[in-house]
């Protein structure tokens, strides 16, 4: 054997050990010397890692959601005093009222945690890990080890972020965007001291985690598809997760570079972002020539793609769930794919629309207006395709399907206000008001959360071999759906009236105190919605152990490959050979057949997709 | 089997995508550099000549790396170890010469950090410093595969780790060439 051949053989052996690690005919394949540690903690099984991401994300969702309830309490009842708050928060709520410092810390942490830890790690971490190998027909990720590292970097990032809440000066409180100088100067505010150091460390670890994850997702999708699984036969979930990973791999490093410069400004006296600053009690700083706007460019070059990192996985899952539960092929598969691509490409070209009022050259601003409004085109394509998928479908209103439909509703409502905000001229008035809060919470926050709920309800049977309770699911959906609109719809009016975001107390403002009762109403609804999420958690954890058992391989009668695995698949997913794929994922209602799985060979007189 | 051969090994693919994200890290920094340079209060200075030497050193190290890979594939394990050692040494020399460049600037009272620093100097430190970290990452990777060459368990000469290390090593070399040209002529 020549050397070259030996090497190839060698690589082949190596990859065969990855692919077939546990895939031989023996059915006891996942029982061989697996300890509690290697099965549940330092697991390299993508399905277990997905569950780790999901449950860590849930912990953060509860914490981040609770924070929003706490600061809503301040906004709704600025004059009231709640003694239990003092027992919960100690010196941060002296006399039962949240201090301004604590309020800003809560707002900042809520934003950071929800955007990065819940809707990035919790959403794409969970479903990219869970669905990619199962739906493309692979035993595991390209590198199960890097995959495990990805989770543990996220876990350490979580611990560091959590610990920042217990330092004496409190967690970082300068907003989730961490603009300098507040983030660059320890003397700027209490939260800018140790809290900010921990924030930067946590975020850097988080970036490493999502890069490791993203590399793996891309390599797995491009390299490890089963026989017959061409790129255009992939379910749309996989395409969405693929573009998500590409966005992350290309934009997170730029945020990292911005943060490295921030670390230098904080700790080594450099002047990347600082110039002409006077700090009360310290005096004039020696830093000259820095530019705070530079940070904003670096931040938003990630920050905008980040919006799509959050949204695309939800879009992919909604497309899949909608097709399965309407018993119809997804309308316009190629258009769906093209619009995903268009959104991913435009994501990199619109970041300065977050900076219209920073003194940006108006001509440059108008270019960004054009590019921003262009996103409406692929977004509209997607919306119309979802609606036409539903049209005359034989709809099964499962909780997952309801959340998918809810996603589309929220995406339309929130997307329309995006057209307002994308205009530089309107943005002068609307910038930093509750209008923006309402817009991005609906279109990105709640909508993606709905995508995540849809995914959890839909794939829970595959994850745990049991169903979640439907009645609780319906209650969860309707309360959350109504609540989301009741919370955020009124905020549009507040924003149009100019009510600024991030303010501690509006009751002393002549122009905004008319909204006192409205703010109280929003606060009450937010507490009800939070309670409904607790219901979801109870349903989730109860069903893991006591839920109705899945008795058939394919409970949703879906076409994709994950439903060809055993009800509780072991590490390696398929006990025997990985099945071969013969068709796309959306043959529903074809030739009078309700559904035809991807593994079914194409009949002699059947037209292929 | 014939189609299998043409497919890149998944690990190699992961590495290529990872290099893409490293490129984005430095693209972010160098574009920030350009933005910052266009603004007021920018200090122009010449790069110390020692950076030219370090450029030569890292270029040379790419040659030795390539030789190491070649010798590995030819099963010349003795020569392979020699070239790996040489590459590691050249990598470390590169790091040292870069450090010398930084001190030469400080000696010329061009502060890279601290209250007297100008962001021109600070940028050099951050960009070159991050590149140094990436070189050190490569040195560690080489050290690991070097030690593995002594391990009795490595019987069936898998070239993949060496190939991965050499792709990465050439990458940090090319990256430095880009950064050097950028700092020398744009900066």
Coordinates of C-alpha atoms in Angstrom, one line a residue, chain A residues 3 6-12 14-15 18 142-143 146 211 215-216 218-219 222-224 249-250 253-254 256-257 260-261 264 268-272 286 288-291 294 298 301, chain B residues 1 4-5 7-11 13-14 17-18 20-21 24-25 28-29 32 35-36 39-41 73-75 112-115 117 119 122-123 125-126 130 156-160 163:
Chain A
X3 CA 1.8 6.0 1.7
X6 CA -2.3 4.3 3.9
X7 CA -3.1 7.8 5.1
X8 CA -6.5 7.8 3.4
X9 CA -7.2 4.4 4.9
X10 CA -6.2 5.8 8.2
X11 CA -8.5 8.8 8.0
X12 CA -11.2 6.5 6.9
X14 CA -10.7 7.3 12.2
X15 CA -13.9 8.6 10.7
X18 CA -16.7 8.4 14.8
X142 CA -18.3 16.0 13.5
X143 CA -16.4 16.4 16.7
X146 CA -15.6 20.0 20.8
X211 CA -17.8 29.4 18.1
X215 CA -17.9 25.2 13.8
X216 CA -19.3 21.8 14.6
X218 CA -21.4 23.7 9.9
X219 CA -18.9 20.9 9.5
X222 CA -21.7 19.8 5.1
X223 CA -19.8 16.6 5.8
X224 CA -21.8 14.0 7.6
X249 CA -18.9 32.0 13.3
X250 CA -18.5 35.2 11.2
X253 CA -15.2 37.1 16.6
X254 CA -15.8 40.7 15.8
X256 CA -14.6 39.5 20.7
X257 CA -12.3 42.0 19.1
X260 CA -10.5 42.8 23.8
X261 CA -10.1 46.5 23.1
X264 CA -7.4 47.1 27.3
X268 CA -4.2 48.9 30.7
X269 CA -5.0 52.6 30.4
X270 CA -5.3 52.6 26.6
X271 CA -7.6 55.0 24.8
X272 CA -9.4 53.1 22.1
X286 CA -5.7 61.5 30.8
X288 CA -7.2 61.3 24.6
X289 CA -8.3 60.5 21.1
X290 CA -10.5 57.4 21.6
X291 CA -13.9 57.0 20.0
X294 CA -15.9 52.7 17.3
X298 CA -17.9 46.6 16.5
X301 CA -21.5 44.2 13.6
Chain B
X1 CA -15.0 4.6 -1.4
X4 CA -15.1 9.1 0.3
X5 CA -11.6 10.0 -0.7
X7 CA -14.3 14.5 0.9
X8 CA -12.3 16.5 3.5
X9 CA -12.1 14.9 6.9
X10 CA -14.6 16.5 9.2
X11 CA -11.8 17.7 11.6
X13 CA -13.3 21.0 7.7
X14 CA -13.8 22.2 11.3
X17 CA -14.2 27.1 9.3
X18 CA -12.4 27.9 12.5
X20 CA -12.6 31.7 8.9
X21 CA -13.7 32.9 12.3
X24 CA -13.1 37.7 11.2
X25 CA -11.4 38.5 14.5
X28 CA -12.7 43.4 12.9
X29 CA -9.5 44.7 14.5
X32 CA -11.3 49.3 13.6
X35 CA -11.6 53.8 11.2
X36 CA -9.5 55.0 14.1
X39 CA -9.9 60.3 13.1
X40 CA -8.0 63.0 15.0
X41 CA -5.1 62.3 17.4
X73 CA 4.5 10.9 5.3
X74 CA 7.8 9.3 4.2
X75 CA 8.0 7.6 7.7
X112 CA 1.7 51.0 24.0
X113 CA -0.4 51.1 27.1
X114 CA -1.0 53.4 30.0
X115 CA -2.1 57.0 30.2
X117 CA -0.3 55.8 25.1
X119 CA -4.2 54.1 20.2
X122 CA -2.1 50.2 21.5
X123 CA -3.5 48.8 18.3
X125 CA 0.1 45.7 20.7
X126 CA -3.4 44.2 20.6
X130 CA -3.4 38.4 19.6
X156 CA -0.3 3.2 12.4
X157 CA 1.0 6.6 11.3
X158 CA -2.1 8.7 11.2
X159 CA -1.1 11.8 9.3
X160 CA -4.2 13.8 10.2
X163 CA -1.7 17.8 8.6

